[in-house]
XYZ file of C-alpha atoms in Angstrom:
573
model
C -92.848 -170.838 -29.226
C -89.857 -173.020 -28.376
C -86.395 -171.468 -28.205
C -84.264 -171.763 -31.321
C -81.136 -172.237 -29.204
C -80.480 -173.148 -25.615
C -80.161 -170.382 -23.063
C -76.530 -169.718 -22.184
C -75.372 -169.526 -18.575
C -74.109 -166.155 -17.307
C -70.397 -165.398 -17.528
C -68.635 -164.965 -14.168
C -65.449 -162.849 -14.177
C -63.517 -162.917 -10.909
C -61.111 -160.146 -9.877
C -61.740 -158.073 -13.034
C -58.867 -155.641 -12.436
C -56.345 -158.472 -12.700
C -57.398 -159.251 -16.310
C -55.206 -157.864 -19.092
C -58.207 -156.685 -21.135
C -59.568 -154.556 -18.282
C -56.130 -153.152 -17.425
C -55.351 -152.263 -21.025
C -58.754 -150.615 -21.547
C -58.372 -148.589 -18.369
C -54.865 -147.512 -19.375
C -56.053 -146.571 -22.873
C -58.960 -144.493 -21.549
C -56.652 -142.762 -19.070
C -54.214 -141.941 -21.877
C -56.972 -140.446 -24.055
C -58.234 -138.275 -21.213
C -54.783 -137.140 -20.041
C -53.776 -136.103 -23.559
C -56.946 -133.947 -23.780
C -56.403 -132.113 -20.484
C -55.771 -128.383 -20.168
C -55.210 -125.423 -22.513
C -52.522 -127.329 -24.445
C -54.549 -130.557 -24.574
C -54.604 -132.459 -27.853
C -57.877 -132.461 -29.776
C -59.771 -135.644 -30.568
C -61.829 -136.305 -33.701
C -64.803 -138.558 -33.051
C -66.975 -140.200 -35.670
C -68.856 -143.443 -36.083
C -67.934 -146.196 -38.499
C -70.815 -145.636 -40.920
C -70.381 -141.939 -41.679
C -72.115 -138.971 -40.140
C -70.646 -135.772 -38.748
C -67.149 -135.588 -37.314
C -66.809 -134.033 -33.864
C -63.576 -132.298 -32.832
C -63.261 -131.764 -29.094
C -61.265 -132.093 -25.896
C -64.233 -131.767 -23.518
C -65.106 -134.657 -21.235
C -68.870 -134.438 -21.828
C -68.390 -134.860 -25.588
C -65.585 -137.410 -25.350
C -67.383 -139.724 -22.933
C -70.705 -139.235 -24.722
C -69.248 -140.361 -28.057
C -66.912 -143.134 -26.886
C -68.303 -146.651 -27.151
C -67.347 -148.381 -23.902
C -67.911 -152.132 -23.551
C -65.871 -153.064 -20.469
C -68.085 -153.073 -17.320
C -65.402 -151.369 -15.204
C -65.099 -148.516 -17.704
C -68.874 -148.171 -17.857
C -68.966 -147.570 -14.105
C -66.187 -144.972 -14.389
C -67.670 -143.080 -17.361
C -71.175 -143.123 -15.874
C -69.887 -141.602 -12.615
C -68.010 -138.851 -14.458
C -70.944 -138.092 -16.750
C -73.241 -137.813 -13.736
C -70.795 -135.385 -12.116
C -70.631 -133.271 -15.304
C -74.434 -133.208 -15.600
C -74.594 -131.626 -12.132
C -71.588 -129.277 -12.219
C -70.676 -128.876 -15.944
C -66.972 -128.531 -15.060
C -63.960 -130.629 -13.942
C -65.001 -133.742 -15.872
C -61.486 -134.526 -17.165
C -60.028 -133.819 -13.716
C -62.451 -136.315 -12.162
C -61.828 -139.028 -14.760
C -58.018 -138.677 -14.765
C -57.872 -138.657 -10.966
C -60.109 -141.740 -10.774
C -57.860 -143.612 -13.222
C -54.848 -142.536 -11.142
C -56.387 -143.795 -7.903
C -57.186 -147.186 -9.460
C -53.725 -147.531 -10.990
C -51.814 -146.525 -7.842
C -53.981 -148.356 -5.291
C -54.177 -151.695 -7.081
C -50.373 -151.905 -7.285
C -50.103 -151.771 -3.480
C -49.656 -154.913 -1.456
C -52.549 -153.849 0.787
C -56.010 -155.414 1.018
C -58.679 -153.405 -0.906
C -60.817 -153.073 2.235
C -57.907 -151.449 4.072
C -57.073 -149.204 1.107
C -60.676 -147.983 1.011
C -60.736 -147.144 4.733
C -57.441 -145.258 4.586
C -58.309 -143.395 1.377
C -61.606 -142.214 2.888
C -59.662 -140.793 5.831
C -57.290 -139.035 3.409
C -60.268 -137.603 1.542
C -61.659 -136.186 4.801
C -58.293 -134.533 5.470
C -58.404 -132.958 2.003
C -61.987 -131.734 2.323
C -61.412 -130.329 5.813
C -58.362 -128.469 4.527
C -60.169 -127.102 1.456
C -63.013 -125.811 3.624
C -60.751 -124.208 6.244
C -59.788 -120.534 6.263
C -56.101 -121.526 6.414
C -56.218 -123.329 3.050
C -53.570 -121.870 0.766
C -55.129 -122.958 -2.537
C -58.564 -121.365 -2.333
C -59.634 -117.831 -3.201
C -62.662 -115.881 -1.964
C -64.903 -114.546 -4.731
C -66.455 -111.102 -4.245
C -68.934 -110.293 -7.017
C -68.773 -106.588 -6.146
C -65.234 -106.742 -7.578
C -65.119 -108.155 -11.101
C -61.442 -109.221 -10.987
C -61.831 -112.775 -9.623
C -65.002 -113.625 -11.646
C -63.135 -112.492 -14.787
C -60.236 -114.836 -13.933
C -62.669 -117.701 -13.351
C -64.428 -117.250 -16.708
C -61.139 -116.705 -18.588
C -59.733 -119.919 -17.122
C -62.712 -121.898 -18.422
C -62.646 -120.324 -21.905
C -58.899 -120.834 -22.367
C -58.978 -124.453 -21.185
C -60.669 -125.651 -24.392
C -58.288 -125.434 -27.379
C -60.961 -126.523 -29.886
C -62.593 -123.084 -29.435
C -59.498 -121.619 -31.181
C -59.703 -118.285 -29.356
C -57.109 -115.508 -29.447
C -56.630 -113.018 -26.608
C -59.032 -110.432 -28.057
C -61.751 -113.054 -28.480
C -61.197 -114.402 -24.965
C -61.539 -110.909 -23.509
C -64.701 -110.233 -25.542
C -66.400 -113.515 -24.634
C -65.404 -113.153 -20.975
C -67.154 -109.783 -20.756
C -70.229 -111.163 -22.552
C -70.517 -114.214 -20.276
C -70.243 -112.011 -17.173
C -72.738 -109.498 -18.569
C -75.173 -112.303 -19.408
C -74.801 -113.730 -15.915
C -75.516 -110.343 -14.321
C -78.713 -110.099 -16.396
C -79.899 -113.392 -14.861
C -79.555 -112.159 -11.272
C -82.943 -110.884 -9.980
C -83.082 -107.151 -9.229
C -85.324 -107.729 -6.216
C -83.810 -110.474 -4.057
C -86.347 -112.546 -2.155
C -85.901 -115.260 0.457
C -85.825 -118.018 -2.181
C -84.335 -116.077 -5.090
C -83.929 -118.101 -8.306
C -81.366 -117.152 -10.929
C -82.589 -116.643 -14.475
C -81.383 -118.159 -17.720
C -79.179 -117.206 -20.665
C -80.426 -118.464 -24.052
C -77.593 -118.973 -26.567
C -78.484 -118.210 -30.200
C -76.202 -119.433 -33.017
C -74.951 -117.158 -35.802
C -72.414 -119.113 -37.817
C -70.089 -117.645 -40.412
C -69.385 -114.448 -38.430
C -66.446 -113.319 -36.289
C -66.479 -114.193 -32.588
C -66.095 -110.503 -31.717
C -69.465 -109.883 -33.422
C -71.112 -111.835 -30.587
C -73.301 -109.759 -28.286
C -75.792 -110.102 -25.445
C -79.272 -108.618 -25.034
C -81.538 -108.407 -22.003
C -84.747 -110.294 -22.663
C -85.342 -112.866 -25.381
C -84.654 -112.916 -29.113
C -86.901 -114.956 -31.424
C -85.855 -115.367 -35.045
C -88.483 -114.042 -37.468
C -88.965 -114.152 -41.233
C -92.279 -112.550 -42.060
C -92.293 -109.121 -40.352
C -91.513 -106.391 -42.882
C -88.261 -104.618 -42.117
C -87.807 -100.896 -42.511
C -91.248 -100.116 -41.125
C -91.885 -98.989 -37.558
C -93.025 -101.868 -35.355
C -96.614 -100.991 -34.452
C -97.771 -103.045 -31.483
C -100.964 -102.805 -29.460
C -100.496 -101.719 -25.832
C -102.725 -101.765 -22.767
C -103.821 -98.678 -20.809
C -100.751 -99.142 -18.568
C -98.474 -98.934 -21.664
C -97.523 -102.620 -21.393
C -97.744 -105.239 -24.151
C -100.018 -108.155 -23.357
C -98.659 -111.478 -24.659
C -100.275 -114.888 -25.166
C -98.173 -118.074 -25.376
C -99.580 -121.239 -26.969
C -97.893 -124.627 -26.681
C -100.653 -126.309 -28.703
C -100.691 -126.491 -32.492
C -102.797 -123.752 -34.096
C -102.498 -125.126 -37.644
C -106.122 -126.292 -37.852
C -105.283 -130.011 -38.002
C -105.964 -130.702 -34.345
C -107.585 -134.081 -35.075
C -105.067 -136.932 -35.161
C -106.392 -140.168 -36.771
C -103.942 -142.211 -34.675
C -105.766 -141.176 -31.495
C -108.977 -142.962 -32.499
C -112.086 -142.678 -34.649
C -114.448 -139.710 -34.566
C -118.013 -139.965 -35.905
C -118.961 -136.758 -37.769
C -122.254 -135.796 -39.457
C -121.891 -135.749 -43.248
C -122.713 -132.032 -43.412
C -119.935 -131.014 -40.978
C -116.319 -130.353 -42.056
C -113.681 -130.965 -39.386
C -111.295 -128.529 -41.089
C -113.869 -125.736 -41.223
C -114.912 -126.408 -37.631
C -111.309 -126.262 -36.452
C -110.642 -123.033 -38.370
C -113.761 -121.420 -36.924
C -112.557 -122.295 -33.454
C -109.145 -120.733 -34.215
C -110.835 -117.555 -35.459
C -112.929 -117.479 -32.287
C -109.639 -117.589 -30.343
C -108.387 -114.719 -32.507
C -111.457 -112.641 -31.732
C -110.984 -113.310 -28.011
C -107.347 -112.188 -28.275
C -108.425 -108.958 -30.006
C -111.107 -108.353 -27.370
C -108.560 -108.883 -24.548
C -106.141 -106.314 -26.081
C -103.355 -108.811 -26.720
C -100.429 -107.292 -28.637
C -98.240 -110.360 -29.262
C -99.060 -114.023 -29.841
C -96.273 -116.638 -29.788
C -97.044 -120.225 -30.776
C -94.612 -123.049 -30.155
C -95.905 -124.912 -33.195
C -97.529 -123.977 -36.536
C -100.213 -121.286 -36.822
C -102.910 -121.343 -39.532
C -102.306 -118.658 -42.232
C -105.890 -117.387 -41.922
C -105.476 -116.847 -38.173
C -102.152 -115.062 -38.707
C -103.783 -112.829 -41.319
C -106.683 -112.055 -38.983
C -104.366 -111.166 -36.092
C -102.170 -108.987 -38.315
C -105.263 -107.157 -39.630
C -106.220 -106.341 -36.032
C -102.773 -105.038 -35.052
C -101.506 -108.176 -33.264
C -98.010 -109.485 -34.009
C -98.072 -113.273 -34.491
C -94.995 -115.524 -34.289
C -95.228 -119.269 -34.864
C -92.741 -122.170 -34.908
C -91.024 -120.657 -31.853
C -89.894 -124.114 -30.699
C -89.860 -125.821 -27.333
C -86.505 -124.377 -26.176
C -87.780 -120.785 -25.893
C -91.110 -121.543 -24.243
C -89.837 -122.087 -20.695
C -87.679 -118.914 -20.500
C -90.340 -116.916 -22.370
C -93.062 -118.070 -19.988
C -90.883 -117.231 -17.005
C -89.974 -113.817 -18.386
C -93.540 -112.747 -19.228
C -95.497 -114.525 -16.508
C -97.204 -116.954 -18.921
C -96.662 -120.086 -16.868
C -97.750 -122.510 -18.079
C -98.453 -121.627 -21.748
C -102.001 -122.096 -23.090
C -102.375 -125.784 -23.985
C -105.865 -125.689 -25.547
C -107.594 -123.515 -28.140
C -110.963 -124.188 -26.509
C -110.400 -122.258 -23.288
C -108.769 -118.868 -22.689
C -108.930 -117.680 -19.102
C -108.381 -113.978 -18.257
C -105.268 -114.870 -16.233
C -103.485 -116.778 -18.998
C -101.704 -113.717 -20.439
C -98.312 -112.256 -19.641
C -96.804 -108.846 -20.251
C -93.790 -107.172 -21.858
C -92.273 -103.732 -21.543
C -91.345 -103.322 -25.207
C -90.678 -104.947 -28.591
C -88.166 -104.117 -31.301
C -86.335 -105.667 -34.261
C -82.649 -106.653 -34.049
C -80.607 -107.723 -37.086
C -77.277 -109.498 -37.362
C -75.859 -110.759 -40.639
C -78.769 -112.225 -42.604
C -80.820 -113.031 -39.514
C -83.564 -110.886 -38.026
C -84.934 -111.229 -34.509
C -87.913 -110.016 -32.557
C -86.477 -108.628 -29.315
C -88.833 -109.145 -26.360
C -87.921 -106.746 -23.561
C -89.381 -107.513 -20.093
C -90.046 -105.202 -17.170
C -87.579 -107.057 -14.907
C -84.758 -108.869 -16.672
C -83.822 -112.376 -15.486
C -83.691 -113.843 -19.001
C -81.119 -112.764 -21.573
C -80.008 -113.806 -25.058
C -76.384 -114.377 -26.049
C -75.850 -114.192 -29.816
C -72.789 -116.411 -30.226
C -70.886 -116.068 -33.487
C -68.218 -118.309 -34.979
C -66.821 -118.886 -38.458
C -66.582 -122.652 -37.885
C -69.506 -124.920 -37.029
C -67.257 -127.287 -35.046
C -65.790 -124.401 -33.075
C -69.307 -123.012 -32.461
C -70.458 -126.282 -30.866
C -67.427 -126.216 -28.572
C -67.937 -122.510 -27.829
C -71.572 -123.071 -26.902
C -70.671 -125.805 -24.421
C -67.867 -123.782 -22.848
C -70.055 -120.646 -22.489
C -72.785 -122.756 -20.862
C -70.169 -124.214 -18.511
C -68.875 -120.742 -17.580
C -72.411 -119.526 -16.876
C -73.168 -122.564 -14.710
C -69.896 -122.169 -12.798
C -70.782 -118.547 -12.002
C -74.156 -119.697 -10.669
C -72.445 -122.316 -8.475
C -69.986 -119.704 -7.267
C -72.798 -117.364 -6.192
C -74.069 -120.123 -3.911
C -70.562 -120.839 -2.567
C -68.332 -117.786 -3.278
C -65.005 -119.596 -3.450
C -62.613 -120.695 -6.184
C -59.565 -122.971 -6.223
C -56.204 -122.223 -7.782
C -55.838 -123.926 -11.156
C -52.986 -124.990 -13.390
C -52.259 -128.036 -11.213
C -51.403 -125.945 -8.135
C -54.356 -127.179 -6.057
C -53.415 -130.797 -6.784
C -49.736 -130.395 -5.871
C -50.645 -128.273 -2.832
C -53.041 -130.981 -1.576
C -50.398 -133.657 -2.187
C -47.880 -131.643 -0.154
C -50.441 -131.126 2.599
C -51.314 -134.843 2.772
C -47.620 -135.799 2.923
C -47.136 -133.339 5.759
C -50.225 -134.511 7.693
C -49.634 -138.227 7.193
C -46.089 -137.975 8.540
C -47.268 -136.794 11.952
C -50.487 -138.668 12.704
C -51.027 -140.051 16.225
C -51.052 -143.826 16.734
C -54.742 -143.698 17.652
C -55.615 -142.988 13.994
C -53.975 -146.210 12.822
C -55.771 -148.119 15.568
C -59.157 -146.658 14.552
C -58.504 -147.542 10.906
C -57.227 -151.023 11.867
C -54.062 -150.590 9.807
C -50.332 -150.226 10.360
C -48.423 -146.994 9.933
C -46.615 -148.538 6.968
C -49.909 -149.385 5.232
C -51.197 -145.883 5.867
C -48.041 -144.322 4.396
C -48.247 -146.570 1.316
C -51.859 -145.587 0.610
C -51.144 -141.897 1.334
C -48.242 -141.966 -1.119
C -50.479 -143.523 -3.782
C -53.119 -140.876 -3.039
C -50.560 -138.065 -3.473
C -49.095 -139.556 -6.651
C -52.615 -139.699 -8.094
C -53.137 -135.994 -7.365
C -49.745 -135.131 -8.845
C -50.476 -137.208 -11.957
C -53.366 -134.825 -12.731
C -50.983 -131.850 -12.589
C -48.498 -133.794 -14.698
C -51.219 -134.352 -17.325
C -51.100 -130.611 -18.114
C -47.655 -131.142 -19.684
C -47.976 -132.120 -23.350
C -44.730 -130.838 -24.868
C -42.099 -132.435 -22.666
C -41.971 -129.723 -20.007
C -40.455 -130.591 -16.653
C -42.655 -129.834 -13.651
C -41.374 -128.589 -10.308
C -43.047 -128.337 -6.934
C -41.777 -125.802 -4.427
C -41.280 -126.901 -0.824
C -42.900 -123.831 0.721
C -46.280 -123.368 -0.962
C -46.579 -126.754 -2.668
C -47.418 -125.101 -6.008
C -46.785 -126.375 -9.522
C -44.108 -124.752 -11.755
C -43.552 -125.564 -15.445
C -40.037 -125.574 -16.910
C -40.195 -125.054 -20.717
C -38.841 -127.950 -22.751
C -35.358 -127.386 -24.099
C -34.360 -125.112 -21.224
C -30.576 -124.907 -20.628
C -28.944 -126.664 -17.707
C -28.507 -124.248 -14.809
C -27.257 -124.561 -11.250
C -30.359 -122.894 -9.775
C -33.787 -124.190 -10.765
C -35.307 -120.819 -9.890
C -33.552 -119.367 -12.967
C -35.843 -121.452 -15.185
C -39.208 -120.297 -13.861
C -40.787 -116.900 -13.228
C -44.186 -117.751 -11.731
C -46.170 -120.785 -10.695
C -48.772 -122.344 -12.964
C -51.755 -120.600 -11.359
C -50.036 -117.191 -11.365
C -50.196 -116.663 -7.605
C -46.496 -117.010 -6.709
C -43.264 -115.696 -8.199
C -39.753 -116.936 -7.556
C -38.754 -113.728 -5.804
C -37.901 -115.560 -2.591
C -35.523 -118.427 -1.954
C -37.537 -121.568 -2.626
C -36.400 -125.172 -2.525
C -37.672 -127.438 -5.276
C -38.253 -131.014 -6.275
C -39.127 -132.496 -9.656
C -42.667 -133.784 -9.966
C -42.096 -137.342 -11.089
C -45.120 -138.975 -9.480
C -42.909 -141.552 -7.791
C -42.741 -142.745 -4.220
C -40.108 -141.451 -1.873
C -40.844 -137.787 -2.579
C -39.471 -135.342 0.016
C -41.914 -134.382 2.737
C -42.655 -130.744 3.460
C -41.770 -130.376 7.123
C -44.358 -127.659 7.743
C -47.872 -127.118 6.461
C -47.801 -125.478 2.966
C -48.014 -121.711 3.382
C -50.727 -119.430 2.086
C -49.427 -117.133 -0.697
C -49.070 -113.477 0.299
C -50.067 -111.835 -3.032
C -50.562 -112.804 -6.650
C -47.906 -111.931 -9.239
C -49.830 -112.507 -12.505
C -52.401 -110.175 -14.046
C -54.850 -113.060 -14.370
C -54.994 -116.030 -12.028
C -55.878 -119.476 -13.330
C -58.858 -120.611 -11.253
C -61.178 -123.611 -10.969
C -64.744 -123.874 -9.698
C -64.661 -124.731 -5.981
C -67.909 -126.737 -5.914
C -67.103 -128.670 -9.108
C -63.558 -129.573 -8.064
C -64.534 -130.633 -4.548
C -67.265 -132.837 -5.998
C -64.849 -134.211 -8.613
C -62.353 -135.172 -5.909
C -65.028 -137.057 -3.969
C -66.553 -138.715 -7.060
C -63.110 -139.824 -8.300
C -62.221 -141.531 -5.010
C -65.654 -143.071 -4.417
C -65.730 -144.478 -7.957
C -62.183 -145.816 -7.681
C -63.004 -147.486 -4.361
C -66.126 -149.040 -5.867
C -64.115 -150.471 -8.760
C -61.313 -151.681 -6.470
C -63.884 -153.490 -4.335
C -65.284 -155.464 -7.297
C -64.752 -159.190 -6.810
C -66.990 -160.504 -9.586
C -68.615 -159.262 -12.771
C -71.610 -161.286 -13.931
C -72.538 -160.851 -17.609
C -75.667 -162.218 -19.239
C -74.618 -164.042 -22.445
C -78.090 -164.134 -24.026
């Protein structure tokens, strides 16, 4: 068929960052992300133009997932950040804000992009080497035999999301639950290639957050088991409960007309034949002393009645989400995928079963011999707050898993960013001439890029201020200090602050200060920023080491990619 209209040539856009549309879009996105950052971040309501649910959030995964981005440059940026969040769950806003800062500060320099990229990569190596060194003053060792630092890490994550609307009591309660759930997922018997378990989050909406609780094992919501009666379950000779998992439908309608045509003799009923096969499966389950049958999909009422009559508890419509952790917990991996073949090794085992009730919901509690799977019943009065709570609890659990692999954390509250900026200013002021020769740049160019790099880091710390607070940086530790808005004019800046933003340092010693304005010409710390001697706050504000290090690298690599764009080619058809 001939074309109805002529094919249009592709659109070539040269130097995209010089276009007003790209610059304005980048500035707008940066403003949205900065205003969402931190415990005092402003919430965003997201909805489409044709109705549907309204989402209230300040989390990067939700914001970037709901925003409709058309500019190619922004698509590259959001895709990079979303990929980072999919791997680490945390530091998404940090990564995005820092990337926007790098682009904004680097493109305003009168330095060729190729030179900027080379210098910025060298600055990144300095940062990473410092963060991984024992002398780094903004990292904290995490010892899981002492709960203090893990508690600070989880608290920092929970309190960073204002849409959860948590008070202190609720934060304390959820922190203990998240840590308890994480401990349940750690194998009791550590092997060479130990794999952490999983926490399944179960919603109970309309209840107080402090009603939330965690159970070892798995909870499956039930409707048909009679309450008030003792739960009689068949056990094997070893006092274990044998369990069978089915991922195939057991409703008796196994034939799907869309899969083709089946020729059947007029005297044969497909429905009766299918039901007979299901009952044969039931007889095999009775013969094999199975005590519990869980089906991912629907189970035929006649089969359920037959199993119940023979002392077997049957649960159907379990859903796909519980099958993987249930199979791992009981040893049923993979679940039975056919009703025509049951091998002797297809069963798993449980230690015990009981009924748990909360509000109007009732659950079958599956208790394993060795616990690596647990269930977190998460309560909230608000559905919007529950969605945010679920994401933040999942993030906290993932961060703990990452921290087990690399037992370190970074100081939060903007202190790591200002500390790194101070360190880079100190290092870049005393580099040997051979470095500039290797990078094929002048000392002036290097200092310009280093200053832009530091201002980008400091802009992330500055994004934590949403109510007009002034921000100070001390000249000894390079930490971030917030001065409340409306503070009186005093001769000594130390009279306005009591502790740094992360809670590690107090103003008990004579410190010199500078205002964090994010402008060039900032004073240089003449010595390497010191490591704090002892914390002054009850709870430190901490960030995930692995997530923040990755975010720093992703932000710079993405910014360099965007700065290096010479053309964008768009298909107009």
